[in-house]
Coordinates of C-alpha atoms in Angstrom, one line a residue:
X5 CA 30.3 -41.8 -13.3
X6 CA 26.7 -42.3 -12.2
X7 CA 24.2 -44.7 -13.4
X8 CA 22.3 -41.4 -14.1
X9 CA 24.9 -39.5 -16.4
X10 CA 25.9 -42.9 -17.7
X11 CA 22.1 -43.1 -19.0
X12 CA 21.0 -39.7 -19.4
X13 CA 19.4 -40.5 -22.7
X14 CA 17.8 -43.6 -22.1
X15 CA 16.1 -42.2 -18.4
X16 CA 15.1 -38.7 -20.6
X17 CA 13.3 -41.1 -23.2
X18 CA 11.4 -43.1 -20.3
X19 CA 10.5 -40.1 -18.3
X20 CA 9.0 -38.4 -21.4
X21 CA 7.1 -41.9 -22.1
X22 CA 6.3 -42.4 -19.0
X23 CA 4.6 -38.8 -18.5
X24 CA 2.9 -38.7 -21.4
X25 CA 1.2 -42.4 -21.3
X26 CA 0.6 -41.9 -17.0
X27 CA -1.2 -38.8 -17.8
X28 CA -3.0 -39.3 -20.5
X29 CA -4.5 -42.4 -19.0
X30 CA -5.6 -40.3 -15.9
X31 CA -7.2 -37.7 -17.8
X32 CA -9.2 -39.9 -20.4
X33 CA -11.0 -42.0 -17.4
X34 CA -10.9 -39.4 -15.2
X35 CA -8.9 -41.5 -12.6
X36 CA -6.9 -38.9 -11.1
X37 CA -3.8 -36.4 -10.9
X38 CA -0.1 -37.1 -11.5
X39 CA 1.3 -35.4 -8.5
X40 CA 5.2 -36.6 -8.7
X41 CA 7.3 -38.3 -11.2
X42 CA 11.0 -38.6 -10.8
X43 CA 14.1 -40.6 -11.1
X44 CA 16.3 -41.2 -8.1
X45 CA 19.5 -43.1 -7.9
X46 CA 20.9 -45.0 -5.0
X47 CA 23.3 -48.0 -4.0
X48 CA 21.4 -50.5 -5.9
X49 CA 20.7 -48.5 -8.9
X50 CA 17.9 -46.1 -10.7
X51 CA 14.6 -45.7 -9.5
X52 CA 11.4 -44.4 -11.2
X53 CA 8.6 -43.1 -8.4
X54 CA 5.0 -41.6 -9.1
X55 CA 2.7 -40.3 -6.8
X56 CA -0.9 -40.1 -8.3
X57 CA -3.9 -38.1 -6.2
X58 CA -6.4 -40.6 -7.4
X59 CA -10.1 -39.4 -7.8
X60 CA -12.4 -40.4 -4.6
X61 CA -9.4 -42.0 -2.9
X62 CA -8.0 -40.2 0.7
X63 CA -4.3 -41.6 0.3
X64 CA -2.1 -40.9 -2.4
X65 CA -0.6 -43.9 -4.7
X66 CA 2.5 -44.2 -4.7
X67 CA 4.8 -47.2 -6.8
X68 CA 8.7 -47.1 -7.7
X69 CA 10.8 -49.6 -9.6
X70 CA 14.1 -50.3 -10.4
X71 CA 15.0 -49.4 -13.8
X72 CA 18.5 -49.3 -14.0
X73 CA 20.2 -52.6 -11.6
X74 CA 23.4 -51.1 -10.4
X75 CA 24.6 -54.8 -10.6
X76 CA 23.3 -55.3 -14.0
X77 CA 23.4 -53.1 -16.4
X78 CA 22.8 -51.9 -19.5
X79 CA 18.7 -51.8 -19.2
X80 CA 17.5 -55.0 -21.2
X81 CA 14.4 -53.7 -22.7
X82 CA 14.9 -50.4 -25.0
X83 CA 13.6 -47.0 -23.3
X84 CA 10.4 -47.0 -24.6
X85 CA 9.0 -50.1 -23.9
X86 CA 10.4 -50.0 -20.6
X87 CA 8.6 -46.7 -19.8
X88 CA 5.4 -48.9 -21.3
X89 CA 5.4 -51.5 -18.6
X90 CA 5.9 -49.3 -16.0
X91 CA 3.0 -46.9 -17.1
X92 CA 0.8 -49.9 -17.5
X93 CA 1.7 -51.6 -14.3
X94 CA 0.9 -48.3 -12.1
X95 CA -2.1 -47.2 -13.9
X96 CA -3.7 -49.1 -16.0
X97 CA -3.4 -52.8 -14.0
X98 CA -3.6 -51.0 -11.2
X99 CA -6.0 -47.9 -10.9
X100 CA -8.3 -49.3 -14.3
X101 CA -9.2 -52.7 -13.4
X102 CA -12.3 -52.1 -10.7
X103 CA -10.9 -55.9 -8.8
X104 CA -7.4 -54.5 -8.3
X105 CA -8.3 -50.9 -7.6
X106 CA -10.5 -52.2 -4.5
X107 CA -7.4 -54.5 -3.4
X108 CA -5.1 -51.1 -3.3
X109 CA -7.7 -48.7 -1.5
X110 CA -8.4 -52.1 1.1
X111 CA -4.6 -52.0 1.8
X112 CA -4.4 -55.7 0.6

């Protein structure tokens, strides 16, 4: 069985966080569009992507991160607050904070 089917309700419950927080962020400072979100699975275990067309900004942002380790598993942190690190890592810390949003348009 798949790490996928094996955690279908946990990766349904961080999608739906994720989406939700990701775009509600972008639209209440008008930072940008959500483009692609998705969950992918490979060898080393499950992936969460995004793709955000951010507002000013020629090249798209994109950031994934492994949510499920094939090598260790069960997740450690519940669904939701999972889904809340991620959304604040690739929005928030990222696209918000004027210092780190000038590093990631510089290519540093």
């Amino acid at each position: 069985m798949s790490l996928t089917d094996q955690y279908t309700d946990y990766l349904d419950a961080f999608q739906g966080t994720v989406r939700a927080q990701v775009q509600a962020t972008l639209r209440d400072g008008d930072l940008g569009v959500l483009r692609k979100f998705g969950i992918r699975e490979d060898s080393s275990g499950v992936w969460a992507e995004v793709i955000i067309e951010v507002r000013g900004v020629t090249k798209p942002y994109q950031r994934s991160i492994l949510i499920i380790d094939a090598a260790d598993h069960p997740p450690e942190d519940p669904a939701d607050f999972a889904a809340t690190l991620f959304s604040t890592n690739v929005v928030q810390e990222e696209l918000e904070i004027p210092y780190l949003r000038q590093r990631w348009v510089q290519g540093e």
